[in-house]
Coordinates of C-alpha atoms in Angstrom, one line a residue:
X1 CA 72.6 -153.2 9.6
X2 CA 69.0 -152.4 8.7
X3 CA 66.0 -153.3 10.9
X4 CA 62.4 -153.3 9.9
X5 CA 59.7 -153.6 12.5
X6 CA 56.4 -155.4 11.9
X7 CA 53.4 -155.6 14.2
X8 CA 51.9 -157.1 16.2
X9 CA 55.1 -158.8 17.5
X10 CA 57.8 -156.4 16.5
X11 CA 59.7 -158.8 14.3
X12 CA 63.1 -157.6 13.5
X13 CA 64.8 -158.6 10.2
X14 CA 68.5 -157.9 10.5
X15 CA 70.5 -157.9 7.3
X16 CA 74.2 -158.2 7.8
X17 CA 76.0 -157.2 4.7
X18 CA 79.6 -157.0 3.6
X19 CA 81.2 -156.3 0.2
X20 CA 81.2 -160.0 -0.6
X21 CA 78.6 -161.7 1.4
X22 CA 75.0 -161.1 2.5
X23 CA 73.7 -162.8 5.6
X24 CA 70.0 -162.6 6.3
X25 CA 69.2 -163.2 9.9
X26 CA 65.7 -163.2 11.3
X27 CA 64.6 -162.8 14.9
X28 CA 61.4 -161.8 16.7
X29 CA 60.6 -160.7 20.2
X30 CA 57.5 -159.5 22.0
X31 CA 57.5 -155.9 23.3
X32 CA 55.6 -156.8 26.5
X33 CA 57.3 -154.1 28.5
X34 CA 57.9 -150.7 27.0
X35 CA 60.7 -149.9 29.4
X36 CA 62.8 -153.0 28.7
X37 CA 66.2 -152.2 27.2
X38 CA 67.3 -154.5 24.4
X39 CA 71.1 -154.8 23.8
X40 CA 72.3 -154.0 20.3
X41 CA 76.0 -154.8 20.7
X42 CA 78.2 -157.1 22.9
X43 CA 81.6 -156.5 24.3
X44 CA 84.0 -159.5 23.8
X45 CA 86.5 -159.3 26.7
X46 CA 88.8 -161.8 25.1
X47 CA 92.0 -162.7 26.9
X48 CA 92.4 -159.4 28.9
X49 CA 96.2 -159.2 28.7
X50 CA 98.7 -156.3 28.3
X51 CA 98.6 -154.5 25.0
X52 CA 102.1 -155.6 24.1
X53 CA 101.1 -159.3 24.7
X54 CA 98.0 -158.7 22.6
X55 CA 100.2 -157.9 19.6
X56 CA 102.2 -161.0 20.2
X57 CA 99.1 -163.1 20.4
X58 CA 97.8 -161.5 17.2
X59 CA 100.9 -162.6 15.3
X60 CA 100.9 -166.0 16.9
X61 CA 97.2 -166.7 16.2
X62 CA 97.5 -165.2 12.7
X63 CA 100.3 -167.6 11.9
X64 CA 98.3 -170.6 13.2
X65 CA 95.2 -169.4 11.3
X66 CA 97.3 -169.1 8.1
X67 CA 98.6 -172.7 8.6
X68 CA 95.0 -173.9 9.1
X69 CA 93.9 -172.4 5.8
X70 CA 97.0 -173.4 3.8
X71 CA 97.2 -176.9 5.2
X72 CA 93.6 -177.7 4.7
X73 CA 93.7 -176.0 1.3
X74 CA 96.6 -178.2 0.2
X75 CA 94.7 -181.3 1.3
X76 CA 91.6 -180.2 -0.6
X77 CA 93.6 -179.3 -3.7
X78 CA 95.5 -182.6 -3.8
X79 CA 92.2 -184.5 -3.6
X80 CA 90.8 -182.5 -6.4
X81 CA 93.9 -182.7 -8.6
X82 CA 95.0 -186.3 -8.1
X83 CA 92.6 -188.9 -9.6
X84 CA 94.0 -191.6 -7.4
X85 CA 92.5 -189.9 -4.4
X86 CA 89.0 -189.9 -5.9
X87 CA 87.8 -192.5 -3.4
X88 CA 85.2 -192.3 -0.7
X89 CA 87.8 -192.0 2.1
X90 CA 89.4 -188.9 0.5
X91 CA 86.0 -187.5 -0.5
X92 CA 85.1 -187.4 3.2
X93 CA 88.6 -186.0 4.0
X94 CA 87.9 -183.2 1.5
X95 CA 84.7 -182.4 3.4
X96 CA 86.6 -182.4 6.7
X97 CA 89.1 -179.9 5.2
X98 CA 86.2 -177.6 4.1
X99 CA 84.7 -177.8 7.6
X100 CA 88.0 -177.1 9.3
X101 CA 88.6 -174.0 7.2
X102 CA 85.0 -172.8 7.7
X103 CA 85.1 -173.7 11.4
X104 CA 88.2 -171.6 12.1
X105 CA 87.0 -168.7 9.9
X106 CA 83.8 -168.4 11.9
X107 CA 85.6 -167.2 15.0
X108 CA 89.3 -166.4 14.4
X109 CA 89.1 -163.3 12.2
X110 CA 87.0 -161.5 14.7
X111 CA 89.3 -162.6 17.5
X112 CA 92.3 -161.3 15.5
X113 CA 90.5 -158.0 14.9
X114 CA 89.7 -157.5 18.6
X115 CA 93.3 -158.1 19.6
X116 CA 94.4 -155.0 17.7
X117 CA 91.4 -152.8 18.3
X118 CA 90.6 -150.8 21.5
X119 CA 86.8 -151.2 21.1
X120 CA 86.2 -154.9 21.2
X121 CA 82.5 -155.0 20.3
X122 CA 80.3 -157.1 18.0
X123 CA 76.7 -156.3 17.1
X124 CA 74.1 -158.6 18.5
X125 CA 72.9 -160.1 15.2
X126 CA 76.5 -161.0 14.0
X127 CA 77.1 -162.4 17.5
X128 CA 74.2 -164.8 17.2
X129 CA 75.2 -165.6 13.6
X130 CA 78.7 -166.5 14.9
X131 CA 77.2 -168.8 17.5
X132 CA 75.1 -170.5 14.8
X133 CA 78.0 -171.0 12.4
X134 CA 80.3 -172.3 15.2
X135 CA 77.7 -174.8 16.3
X136 CA 76.9 -175.9 12.8
X137 CA 80.5 -176.5 11.7
X138 CA 81.4 -178.2 15.0
X139 CA 78.5 -180.7 14.6
X140 CA 79.3 -181.2 10.9
X141 CA 82.9 -182.1 11.8
X142 CA 81.8 -184.6 14.4
X143 CA 79.5 -186.4 12.0
X144 CA 82.1 -186.3 9.2
X145 CA 84.6 -188.0 11.5
X146 CA 82.0 -190.7 12.3
X147 CA 81.3 -191.3 8.6
X148 CA 85.0 -191.6 7.9
X149 CA 85.2 -194.2 10.7
X150 CA 82.4 -196.2 9.1
X151 CA 84.2 -196.0 5.8
X152 CA 87.4 -197.4 7.3
X153 CA 85.3 -200.1 9.0
X154 CA 83.8 -201.3 5.8
X155 CA 87.1 -201.1 3.9
X156 CA 89.0 -203.2 6.5
X157 CA 86.3 -205.5 7.8
X158 CA 84.4 -206.1 4.6
X159 CA 87.0 -205.4 1.8
X160 CA 85.2 -207.5 -0.9
X161 CA 82.0 -205.6 -0.5
X162 CA 83.5 -202.2 -0.1
X163 CA 82.8 -200.8 -3.6
X164 CA 79.3 -202.1 -3.3
X165 CA 78.5 -200.7 0.1
X166 CA 80.4 -197.4 -0.2
X167 CA 79.3 -196.4 -3.7
X168 CA 79.1 -192.8 -4.8
X169 CA 75.4 -192.5 -4.1
X170 CA 75.9 -193.6 -0.5
X171 CA 78.8 -191.2 -0.1
X172 CA 76.8 -188.3 -1.4
X173 CA 73.8 -189.2 0.9
X174 CA 76.1 -189.5 3.9
X175 CA 77.9 -186.3 3.3
X176 CA 74.7 -184.3 2.6
X177 CA 73.1 -185.7 5.7
X178 CA 76.0 -184.6 7.8
X179 CA 75.7 -181.0 6.6
X180 CA 71.9 -180.8 6.6
X181 CA 71.5 -182.4 10.1
X182 CA 74.2 -180.2 11.6
X183 CA 72.7 -176.9 10.4
X184 CA 69.2 -178.0 11.4
X185 CA 70.4 -178.9 15.0
X186 CA 72.3 -175.6 15.2
X187 CA 69.1 -173.8 14.1
X188 CA 67.2 -175.5 16.9
X189 CA 69.6 -174.0 19.5
X190 CA 69.5 -170.6 17.9
X191 CA 65.7 -170.6 17.8
X192 CA 65.6 -171.3 21.5
X193 CA 68.1 -168.6 22.2
X194 CA 66.1 -166.0 20.2
X195 CA 63.0 -166.7 22.4
X196 CA 64.9 -165.2 25.3
X197 CA 64.9 -161.5 26.3
X198 CA 68.3 -160.0 26.1
X199 CA 68.6 -156.9 28.2
X200 CA 72.1 -157.2 29.7
X201 CA 74.8 -157.6 30.7
X202 CA 76.5 -156.6 27.5
X203 CA 79.8 -158.3 28.2
X204 CA 81.0 -161.8 27.2
X205 CA 84.1 -163.1 29.0
X206 CA 85.3 -164.9 25.9
X207 CA 86.9 -164.2 22.5
X208 CA 83.8 -165.1 20.5
X209 CA 80.1 -165.6 21.0
X210 CA 80.3 -169.1 22.5
X211 CA 76.8 -170.4 23.2
X212 CA 77.1 -170.8 26.9
X213 CA 78.5 -167.3 27.2
X214 CA 75.5 -166.0 25.2
X215 CA 73.2 -167.6 27.7
X216 CA 74.5 -165.2 30.3
X217 CA 73.3 -162.3 28.3
X218 CA 69.7 -163.3 28.8
X219 CA 67.6 -161.8 31.6
X220 CA 65.4 -164.9 31.9
X221 CA 65.7 -168.5 32.9
X222 CA 68.0 -170.5 30.4
X223 CA 67.3 -173.9 32.0
X224 CA 65.6 -175.2 28.8
X225 CA 68.4 -174.0 26.6
X226 CA 71.0 -175.7 28.8
X227 CA 69.1 -178.9 28.9
X228 CA 68.7 -179.0 25.1
X229 CA 72.4 -178.1 24.7
X230 CA 73.4 -181.0 27.0
X231 CA 71.0 -183.4 25.2
X232 CA 72.5 -182.3 21.8
X233 CA 76.0 -182.9 23.2
X234 CA 75.1 -186.4 24.2
X235 CA 73.5 -187.0 20.8
X236 CA 76.4 -185.8 18.7
X237 CA 79.3 -186.6 21.0
X238 CA 78.7 -189.6 23.3
X239 CA 76.7 -191.7 20.9
X240 CA 79.0 -191.2 17.9
X241 CA 82.1 -191.7 20.1
X242 CA 80.8 -195.1 21.3
X243 CA 80.2 -196.1 17.7
X244 CA 83.7 -195.0 16.8
X245 CA 85.3 -197.0 19.7
X246 CA 83.3 -200.1 18.9
X247 CA 84.2 -199.8 15.2
X248 CA 87.9 -199.4 15.9
X249 CA 87.9 -202.4 18.2
X250 CA 86.6 -204.5 15.3
X251 CA 89.0 -202.8 12.9
X252 CA 91.9 -203.6 15.2
X253 CA 90.9 -207.2 15.4
X254 CA 90.6 -207.3 11.6
X255 CA 94.0 -205.7 11.1
X256 CA 95.7 -208.2 13.4
X257 CA 94.3 -211.0 11.2
X258 CA 96.0 -209.6 8.1
X259 CA 98.8 -211.9 7.0
X260 CA 100.7 -209.4 4.9
X261 CA 103.0 -207.1 6.8
X262 CA 102.7 -204.4 4.2
X263 CA 98.9 -204.6 4.3
X264 CA 98.9 -204.4 8.1
X265 CA 101.2 -201.4 8.0
X266 CA 99.1 -199.6 5.5
X267 CA 95.9 -200.3 7.4
X268 CA 97.5 -199.1 10.7
X269 CA 98.7 -195.9 8.9
X270 CA 95.3 -194.8 7.6
X271 CA 93.4 -195.7 10.7
X272 CA 95.9 -194.3 13.2
X273 CA 95.7 -190.9 11.4
X274 CA 91.9 -190.9 11.7
X275 CA 92.0 -192.1 15.3
X276 CA 94.4 -189.2 16.3
X277 CA 92.0 -186.7 14.8
X278 CA 89.0 -188.3 16.5
X279 CA 90.7 -188.3 19.8
X280 CA 91.7 -184.7 19.6
X281 CA 88.2 -183.6 18.5
X282 CA 86.0 -185.6 20.8
X283 CA 88.3 -185.3 23.8
X284 CA 88.3 -181.5 23.7
X285 CA 84.6 -181.3 22.8
X286 CA 83.5 -183.6 25.7
X287 CA 85.6 -181.6 28.2
X288 CA 84.2 -178.4 26.8
X289 CA 80.5 -179.2 26.8
X290 CA 79.8 -182.1 29.1
X291 CA 82.2 -181.7 32.1
X292 CA 80.5 -179.5 34.8
X293 CA 81.4 -175.8 34.5
X294 CA 82.7 -175.7 38.1
X295 CA 85.5 -178.1 37.1
X296 CA 87.2 -175.4 35.0
X297 CA 87.9 -171.7 35.3
X298 CA 86.8 -169.3 32.6
X299 CA 90.4 -168.9 31.4
X300 CA 90.7 -172.7 31.1
X301 CA 87.5 -172.8 29.0
X302 CA 88.9 -170.1 26.7
X303 CA 92.0 -172.1 26.1
X304 CA 89.9 -175.2 25.5
X305 CA 87.8 -173.3 23.0
X306 CA 91.0 -172.0 21.3
X307 CA 92.3 -175.5 20.9
X308 CA 88.9 -176.7 19.7
X309 CA 88.5 -173.9 17.1
X310 CA 92.0 -173.1 16.0
X311 CA 94.7 -175.7 16.9
X312 CA 92.6 -178.7 16.1
X313 CA 91.7 -177.6 12.5
X314 CA 95.4 -176.8 12.0
X315 CA 96.6 -180.2 13.3
X316 CA 94.3 -182.2 11.1
X317 CA 96.0 -181.7 7.7
X318 CA 99.4 -182.3 9.4
X319 CA 98.3 -185.6 10.9
X320 CA 96.8 -186.8 7.6
X321 CA 99.8 -185.6 5.5
X322 CA 102.5 -186.9 7.8
X323 CA 101.0 -190.3 8.5
X324 CA 99.3 -191.0 5.2
X325 CA 101.5 -192.4 2.4
X326 CA 98.9 -191.8 -0.3
X327 CA 98.6 -188.1 0.6
X328 CA 102.4 -187.7 0.6
X329 CA 102.6 -189.5 -2.7
X330 CA 100.0 -187.2 -4.2
X331 CA 101.9 -184.2 -3.0
X332 CA 105.1 -185.5 -4.6
X333 CA 103.4 -186.2 -7.9
X334 CA 101.9 -182.7 -8.0
X335 CA 105.3 -181.1 -7.2
X336 CA 107.0 -183.2 -9.8
X337 CA 104.4 -182.2 -12.4
X338 CA 105.0 -178.5 -11.6
X339 CA 108.7 -178.9 -11.9
X340 CA 108.5 -180.7 -15.3
X341 CA 106.2 -178.0 -16.8

């Protein structure tokens, strides 16, 4: 990490570099007090278990993380390779797979490293970067799930107008909006965080730099940050969830009016898969960010975060592959093509 100081406000430009990626992260603070100590690294306490159990957890979480990458990678590969899946529904599903892999990768690798290392620290700038990426990918997944719900609503409730409404231009605009809005909203949270003075404590009782844990590092009032976080949670969780529920009530009514048993079964299959993913994601997110903190111990919140950032992304491809006939058919065609070559 390299830091350059500029006057009059001591603006630090932190450059986090690896052999493959370069992250440029900017933050500023005012040196109003010369004796103020600014933290440079943070200790992630993690799960605080016996060393032998830490090795077991390392193998267990590594297996789940591998399943997450492989499962979502297979879904993404099938959609790219099979022309029959080049439809709006599966385009959005491919975005969901990308988000899930990125989402898990923003926190799990550092967690795995800390499980096998004695010094469980992370520099301050990468910690804030981790918070930013986690928020951005979480919001993106929420919005992609809502867009997928809208796609299913149009397909089932307005089938004759589906190709007109959900054309490629609309799909591109919707997907791009999800990504851009998510990163901008995450940037708002990070900008508010970086206005705070961070002079200790240096310990986070979590396995990653979760935003509410980062608030505790500040030696100033975080009331504004918490208010904005709650408002953002309402914006991206409660509102979209209400839209999803209303849409699925209308979808259910439309499915029950379908005369063909095969058509009804196919509609239930695709919608039930999406509804399972929506329930898992929104349920854990609302409990995590909107239920009062006094309702859960810190260990319970860690487990919720683990489910939210690791288990949920791993379950998504399983749900879509096991309950979706078109995905299973695409997998069989790809495997058959590989055998015949």
